[in-house]
Coordinates of C-alpha atoms in Angstrom, one line a residue:
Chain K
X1 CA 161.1 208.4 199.1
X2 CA 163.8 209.9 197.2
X3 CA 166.3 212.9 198.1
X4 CA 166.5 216.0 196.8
X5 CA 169.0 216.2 194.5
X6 CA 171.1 219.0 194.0
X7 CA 170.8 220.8 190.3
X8 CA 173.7 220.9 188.3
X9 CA 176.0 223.8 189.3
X10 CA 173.5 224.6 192.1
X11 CA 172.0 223.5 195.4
X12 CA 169.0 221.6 196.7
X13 CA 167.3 225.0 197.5
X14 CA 168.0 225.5 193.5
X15 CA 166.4 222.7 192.1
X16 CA 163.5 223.0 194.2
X17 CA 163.0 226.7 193.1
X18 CA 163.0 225.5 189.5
X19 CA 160.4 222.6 189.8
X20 CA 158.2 225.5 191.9
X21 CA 158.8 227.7 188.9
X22 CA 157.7 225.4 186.5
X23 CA 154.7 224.1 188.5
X24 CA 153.2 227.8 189.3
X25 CA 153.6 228.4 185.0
X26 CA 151.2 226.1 184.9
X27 CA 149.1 225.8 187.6
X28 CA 149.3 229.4 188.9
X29 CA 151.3 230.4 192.2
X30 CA 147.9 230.1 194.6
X31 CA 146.6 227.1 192.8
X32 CA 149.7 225.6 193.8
X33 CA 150.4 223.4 196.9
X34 CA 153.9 222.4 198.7
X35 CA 152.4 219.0 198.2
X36 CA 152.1 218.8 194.7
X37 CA 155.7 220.5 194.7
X38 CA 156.7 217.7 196.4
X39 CA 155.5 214.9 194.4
X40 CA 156.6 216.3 191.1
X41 CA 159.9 216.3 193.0
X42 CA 159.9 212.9 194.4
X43 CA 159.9 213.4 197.7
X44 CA 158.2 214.0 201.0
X45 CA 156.4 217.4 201.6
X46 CA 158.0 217.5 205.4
X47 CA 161.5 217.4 203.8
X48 CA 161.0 220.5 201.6
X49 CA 160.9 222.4 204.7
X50 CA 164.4 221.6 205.2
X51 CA 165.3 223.7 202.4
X52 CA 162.9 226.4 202.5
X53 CA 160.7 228.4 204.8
X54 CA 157.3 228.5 203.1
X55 CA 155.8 228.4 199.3
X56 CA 155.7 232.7 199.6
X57 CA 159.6 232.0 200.5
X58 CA 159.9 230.5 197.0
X59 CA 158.0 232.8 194.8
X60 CA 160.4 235.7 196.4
X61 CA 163.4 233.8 195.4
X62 CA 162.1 233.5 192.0
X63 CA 161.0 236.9 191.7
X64 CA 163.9 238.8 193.1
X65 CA 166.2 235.9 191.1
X66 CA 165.0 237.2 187.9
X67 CA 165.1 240.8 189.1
X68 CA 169.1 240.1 190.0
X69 CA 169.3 238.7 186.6
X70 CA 168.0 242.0 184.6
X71 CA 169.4 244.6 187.3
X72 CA 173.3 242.8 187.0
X73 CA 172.8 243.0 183.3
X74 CA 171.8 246.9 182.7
X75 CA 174.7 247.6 185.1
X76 CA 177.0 246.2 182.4
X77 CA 175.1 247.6 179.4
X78 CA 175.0 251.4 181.2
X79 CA 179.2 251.0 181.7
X80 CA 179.4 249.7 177.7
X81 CA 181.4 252.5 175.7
X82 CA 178.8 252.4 172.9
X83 CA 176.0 254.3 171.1
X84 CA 172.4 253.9 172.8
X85 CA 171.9 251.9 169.9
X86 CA 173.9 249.4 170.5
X87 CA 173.2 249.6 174.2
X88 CA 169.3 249.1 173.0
X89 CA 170.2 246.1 171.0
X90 CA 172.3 244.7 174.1
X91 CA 169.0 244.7 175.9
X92 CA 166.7 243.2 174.0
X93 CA 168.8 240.1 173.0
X94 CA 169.2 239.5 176.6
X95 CA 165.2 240.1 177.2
X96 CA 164.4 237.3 174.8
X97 CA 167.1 235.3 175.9
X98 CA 165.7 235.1 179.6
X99 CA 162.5 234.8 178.6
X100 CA 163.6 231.5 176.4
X101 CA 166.2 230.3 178.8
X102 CA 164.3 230.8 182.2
X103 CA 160.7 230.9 180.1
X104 CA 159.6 229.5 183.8
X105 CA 161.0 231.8 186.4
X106 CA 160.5 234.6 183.9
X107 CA 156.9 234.1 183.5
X108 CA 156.7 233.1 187.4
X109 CA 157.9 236.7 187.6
X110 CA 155.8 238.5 185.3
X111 CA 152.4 236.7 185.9
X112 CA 152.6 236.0 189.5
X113 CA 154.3 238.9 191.2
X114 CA 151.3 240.1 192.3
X115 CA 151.3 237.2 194.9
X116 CA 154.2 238.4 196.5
X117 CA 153.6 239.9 200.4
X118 CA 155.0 243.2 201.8
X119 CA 157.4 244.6 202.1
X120 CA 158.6 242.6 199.1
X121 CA 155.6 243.3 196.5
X122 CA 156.5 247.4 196.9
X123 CA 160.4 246.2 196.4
X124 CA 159.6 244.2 193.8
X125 CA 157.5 246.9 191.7
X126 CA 160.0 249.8 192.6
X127 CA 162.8 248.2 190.7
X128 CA 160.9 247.1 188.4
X129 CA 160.5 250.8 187.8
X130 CA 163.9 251.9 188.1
X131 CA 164.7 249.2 185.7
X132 CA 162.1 250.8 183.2
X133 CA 163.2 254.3 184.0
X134 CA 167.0 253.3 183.0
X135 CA 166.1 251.5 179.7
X136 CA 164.3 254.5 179.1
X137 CA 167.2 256.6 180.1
X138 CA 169.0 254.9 177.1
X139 CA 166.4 255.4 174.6
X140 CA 166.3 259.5 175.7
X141 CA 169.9 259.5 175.1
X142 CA 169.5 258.0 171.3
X143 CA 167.2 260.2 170.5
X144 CA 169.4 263.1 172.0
X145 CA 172.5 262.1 170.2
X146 CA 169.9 261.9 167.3
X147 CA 170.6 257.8 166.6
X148 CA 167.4 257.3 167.2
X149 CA 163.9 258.6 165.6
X150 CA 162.2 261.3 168.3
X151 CA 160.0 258.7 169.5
X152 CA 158.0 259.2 173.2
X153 CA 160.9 257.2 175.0
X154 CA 158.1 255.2 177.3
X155 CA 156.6 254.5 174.5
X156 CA 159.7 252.7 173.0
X157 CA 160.0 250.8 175.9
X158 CA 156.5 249.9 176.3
X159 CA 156.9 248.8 172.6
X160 CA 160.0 246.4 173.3
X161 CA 159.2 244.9 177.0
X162 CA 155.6 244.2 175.6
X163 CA 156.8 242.5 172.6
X164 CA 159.4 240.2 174.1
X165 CA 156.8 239.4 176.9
X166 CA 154.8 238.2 174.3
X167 CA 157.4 235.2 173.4
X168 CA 155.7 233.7 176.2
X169 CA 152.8 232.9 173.1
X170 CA 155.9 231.5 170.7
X171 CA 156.5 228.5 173.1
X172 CA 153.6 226.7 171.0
X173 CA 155.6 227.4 167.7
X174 CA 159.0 226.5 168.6
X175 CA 159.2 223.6 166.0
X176 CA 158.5 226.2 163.6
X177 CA 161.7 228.3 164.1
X178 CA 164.7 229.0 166.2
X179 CA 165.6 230.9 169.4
X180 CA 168.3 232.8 166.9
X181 CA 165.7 233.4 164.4
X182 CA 163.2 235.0 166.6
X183 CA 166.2 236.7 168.4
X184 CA 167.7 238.2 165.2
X185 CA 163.7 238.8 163.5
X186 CA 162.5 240.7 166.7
X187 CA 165.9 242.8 167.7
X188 CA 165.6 244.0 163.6
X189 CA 161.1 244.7 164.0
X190 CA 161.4 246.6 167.1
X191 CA 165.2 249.0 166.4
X192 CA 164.9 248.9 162.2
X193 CA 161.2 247.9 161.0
X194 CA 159.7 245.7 158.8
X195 CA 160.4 248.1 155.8
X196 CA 163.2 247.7 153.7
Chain N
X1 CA 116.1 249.6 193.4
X2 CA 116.9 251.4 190.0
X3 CA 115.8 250.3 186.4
X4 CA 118.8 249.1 184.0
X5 CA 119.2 252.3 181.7
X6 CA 119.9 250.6 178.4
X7 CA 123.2 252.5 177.4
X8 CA 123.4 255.4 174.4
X9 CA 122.4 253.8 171.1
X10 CA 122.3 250.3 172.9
X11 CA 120.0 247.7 174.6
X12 CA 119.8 247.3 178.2
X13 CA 121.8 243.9 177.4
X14 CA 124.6 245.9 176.4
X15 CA 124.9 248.5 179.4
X16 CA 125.2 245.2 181.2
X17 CA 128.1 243.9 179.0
X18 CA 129.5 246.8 179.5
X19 CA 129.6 247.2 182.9
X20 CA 130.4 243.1 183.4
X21 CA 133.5 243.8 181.6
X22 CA 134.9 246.5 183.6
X23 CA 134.0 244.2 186.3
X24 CA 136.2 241.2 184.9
X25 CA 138.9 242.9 183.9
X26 CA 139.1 244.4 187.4
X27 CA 138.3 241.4 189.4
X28 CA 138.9 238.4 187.1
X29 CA 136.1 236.4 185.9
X30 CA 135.9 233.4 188.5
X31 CA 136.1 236.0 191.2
X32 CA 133.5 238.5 189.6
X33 CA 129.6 237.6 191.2
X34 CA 126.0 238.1 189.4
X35 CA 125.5 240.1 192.9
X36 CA 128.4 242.5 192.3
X37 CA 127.3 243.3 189.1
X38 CA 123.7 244.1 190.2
X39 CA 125.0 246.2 192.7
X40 CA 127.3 248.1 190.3
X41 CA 124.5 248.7 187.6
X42 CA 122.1 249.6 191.4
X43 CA 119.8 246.9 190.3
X44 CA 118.5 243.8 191.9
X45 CA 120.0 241.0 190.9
X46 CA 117.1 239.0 189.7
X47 CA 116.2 241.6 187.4
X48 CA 119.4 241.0 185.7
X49 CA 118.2 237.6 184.4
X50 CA 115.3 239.3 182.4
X51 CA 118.1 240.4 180.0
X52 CA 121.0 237.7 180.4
X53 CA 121.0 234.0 181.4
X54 CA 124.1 233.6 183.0
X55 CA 127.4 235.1 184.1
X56 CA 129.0 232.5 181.3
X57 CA 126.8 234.2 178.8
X58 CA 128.1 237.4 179.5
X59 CA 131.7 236.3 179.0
X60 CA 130.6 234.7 175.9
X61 CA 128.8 237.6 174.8
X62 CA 131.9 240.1 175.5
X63 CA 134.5 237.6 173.7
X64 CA 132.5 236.9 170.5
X65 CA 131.9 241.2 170.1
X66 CA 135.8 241.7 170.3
X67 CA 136.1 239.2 167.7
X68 CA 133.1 240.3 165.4
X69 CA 135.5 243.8 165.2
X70 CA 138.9 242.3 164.9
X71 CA 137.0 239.9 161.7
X72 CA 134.8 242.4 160.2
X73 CA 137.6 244.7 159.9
X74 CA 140.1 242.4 158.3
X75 CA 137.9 241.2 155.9
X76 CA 137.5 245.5 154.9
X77 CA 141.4 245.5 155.3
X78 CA 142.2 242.5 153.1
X79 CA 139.3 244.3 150.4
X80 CA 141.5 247.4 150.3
X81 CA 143.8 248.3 146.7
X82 CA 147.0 249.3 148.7
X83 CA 150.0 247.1 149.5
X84 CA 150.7 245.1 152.1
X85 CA 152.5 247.6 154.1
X86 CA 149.3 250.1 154.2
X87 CA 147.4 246.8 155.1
X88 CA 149.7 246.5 158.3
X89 CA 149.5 249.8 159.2
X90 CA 146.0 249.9 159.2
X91 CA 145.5 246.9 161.3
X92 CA 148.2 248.3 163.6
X93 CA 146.3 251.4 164.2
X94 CA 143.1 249.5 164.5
X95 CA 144.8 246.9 167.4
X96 CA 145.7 250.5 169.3
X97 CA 142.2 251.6 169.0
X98 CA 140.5 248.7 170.2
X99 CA 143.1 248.3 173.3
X100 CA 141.7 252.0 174.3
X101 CA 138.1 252.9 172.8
X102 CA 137.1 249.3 174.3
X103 CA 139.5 248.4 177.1
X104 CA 137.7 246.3 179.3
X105 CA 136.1 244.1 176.7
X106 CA 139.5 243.3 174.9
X107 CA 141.3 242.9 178.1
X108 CA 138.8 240.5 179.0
X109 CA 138.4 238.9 175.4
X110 CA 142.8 238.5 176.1
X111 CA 142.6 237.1 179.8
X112 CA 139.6 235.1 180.4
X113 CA 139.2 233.6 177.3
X114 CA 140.1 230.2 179.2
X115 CA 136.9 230.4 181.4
X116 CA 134.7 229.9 178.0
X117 CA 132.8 226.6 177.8
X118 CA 132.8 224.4 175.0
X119 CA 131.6 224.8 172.2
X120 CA 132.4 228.7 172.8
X121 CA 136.3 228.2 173.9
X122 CA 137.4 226.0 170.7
X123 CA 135.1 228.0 168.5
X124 CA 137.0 231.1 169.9
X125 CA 140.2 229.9 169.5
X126 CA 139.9 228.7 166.6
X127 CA 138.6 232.2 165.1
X128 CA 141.8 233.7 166.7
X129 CA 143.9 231.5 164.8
X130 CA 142.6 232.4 161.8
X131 CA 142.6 235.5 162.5
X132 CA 146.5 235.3 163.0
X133 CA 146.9 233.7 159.6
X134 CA 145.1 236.1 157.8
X135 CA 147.8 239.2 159.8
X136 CA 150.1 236.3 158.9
X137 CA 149.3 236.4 154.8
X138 CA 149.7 240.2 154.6
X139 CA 153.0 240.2 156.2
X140 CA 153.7 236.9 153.5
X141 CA 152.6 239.1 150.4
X142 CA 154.8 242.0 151.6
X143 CA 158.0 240.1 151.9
X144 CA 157.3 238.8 148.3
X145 CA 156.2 241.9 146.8
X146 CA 159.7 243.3 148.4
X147 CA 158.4 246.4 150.1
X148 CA 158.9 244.2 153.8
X149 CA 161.9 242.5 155.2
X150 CA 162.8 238.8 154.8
X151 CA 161.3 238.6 158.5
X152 CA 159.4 235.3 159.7
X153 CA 155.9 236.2 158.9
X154 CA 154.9 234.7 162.1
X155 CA 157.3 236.6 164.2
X156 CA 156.5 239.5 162.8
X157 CA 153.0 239.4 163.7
X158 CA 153.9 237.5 167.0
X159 CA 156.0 240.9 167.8
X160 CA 152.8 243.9 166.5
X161 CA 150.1 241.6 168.4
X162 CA 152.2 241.5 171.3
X163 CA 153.7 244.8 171.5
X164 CA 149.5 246.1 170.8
X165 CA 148.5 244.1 174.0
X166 CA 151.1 245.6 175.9
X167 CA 148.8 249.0 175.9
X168 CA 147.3 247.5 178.9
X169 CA 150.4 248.4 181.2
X170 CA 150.0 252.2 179.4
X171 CA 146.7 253.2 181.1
X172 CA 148.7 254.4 184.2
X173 CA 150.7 256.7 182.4
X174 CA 147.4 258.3 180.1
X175 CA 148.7 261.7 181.7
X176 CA 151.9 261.4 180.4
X177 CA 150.6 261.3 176.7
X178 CA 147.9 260.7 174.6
X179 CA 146.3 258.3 172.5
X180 CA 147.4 259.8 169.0
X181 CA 151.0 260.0 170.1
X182 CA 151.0 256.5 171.5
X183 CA 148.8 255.0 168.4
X184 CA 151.8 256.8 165.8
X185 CA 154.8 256.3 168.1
X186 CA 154.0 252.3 168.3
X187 CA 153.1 252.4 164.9
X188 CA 156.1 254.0 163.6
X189 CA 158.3 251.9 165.5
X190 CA 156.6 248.3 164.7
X191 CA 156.6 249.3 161.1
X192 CA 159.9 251.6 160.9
X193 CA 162.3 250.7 163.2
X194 CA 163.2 253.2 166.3
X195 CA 166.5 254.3 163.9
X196 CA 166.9 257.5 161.7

């Protein structure tokens, strides 16, 4: 049998977390087994456990990965000396951009979170919070500094996480259009309208 | 044991649609028993199969309602003499309705449409399809009668569809606000952009 090969830029613990991610897209995280993991990687089941501890082990990293990912990224967008706007706009490019550019680990995430065990589900779900809280925190202030309509602030945000989520259902139409077109159409939709 | 009350201006086969889809969406289908459901109605289970065949009929029955109301009321919709915008609108405000007057059927209709057997699950998917291309068509017409953006049609839709089925993360915050600020807020943004 083959090793494990290291992913570009990354190490063997990485790739194996992205061949879980992709497998537990498809196949859900319980449906899943270390030994399918290991075939779709090529090697023996006994050696994964070199790398890592347990299949729950991997569906943390990938859940508190992706939670790294959007935390590290409103840090930067909070500290930005711009209007809530452009603070807004920040966001969701980046939203559609992870959910294109890690479609697995973020759909890992948002599907399959519910598998996670203590204490790391309540971690998982209370920043998931805060992280709602401060995007909400940024549309209040818009509306405050009167850029922005006086829309219910939740529902803004329920409005723009839902609707990003939902590129999960483009994956079927990629041939159709781009990443920059659905970028560029959805950002416009969800901060300008449709309307001209 | 009880009789099945047959619900306000329904059958007894509809009380126990009902209650099968708050069951469902609760519990999942595959996990959800013909036993569980007698017990939630306080019937025997055996008296259950006087009105329904199987627990796949029920399913069946629950997905092919939801779509009866999403067809039957764009086929009114596309009847209507008002532009493509007021077409929108309506079927906007009509998604937001849906996800809350009849929340366990849709949610079920939108998660466990994958446990249908054939010919139900191509049938079904094939209605929402055309469903899609209808929402599709409206959002074409109002890009080339100039009162909506040069979006992609299908993103467009991709984005309200979405955004809609996202009112399944709202019904923990009810208290917070109510359906008529939620239905125009989501509305209003979808259509018109969050800016002044």
């Amino acid at each position: 049998m083959a090793k494990i090969k290291a992913s570009r830029n990354g190490t063997k613990k990485d790739a194996i977390t992205k061949k879980a991610a992709a497998l537990f897209r498809k196949k859900g995280f319980v449906a899943s087994s270390m030994r399918e993991l290991a075939e779709n990687i090529g090697v023996e089941a006994s050696s994964l456990y070199n790398h890592i501890g347990s299949k729950s082990e991997i569906l943390q990293t990938i859940c508190f990965k992706v939670a790294n990912d959007f935390n590290l990224h409103i840090d930067e967008v909070e500290k930005l000396q711009e209007d809530s706007l452009a603070k807004l706009e920040n966001l969701v490019r980046f939203h559609v951009h992870m959910m294109v550019d890690l479609f697995d680990e973020v759909y890992v995430a948002n599907h399959e979170w519910k598998q996670l065990k203590e204490p790391y589900l309540s971690n998982f779900l209370n920043q998931r919070k805060i992280y709602e809280a401060r995007m909400i925190q940024i549309v209040k202030d818009g509306v405050d500094e009167g850029t922005l309509k006086p829309i219910q602030p939740h529902i803004a945000v329920l409005t723009i996480l839902s609707a990003v989520r939902g590129i999960e259902y483009w994956q079927r139409h990629k041939k159709e259009y781009g990443i920059s077109e659905l970028e560029n159409d959805m950002t416009e939709q969800l901060l300008h309208g449709l309307t001209k």
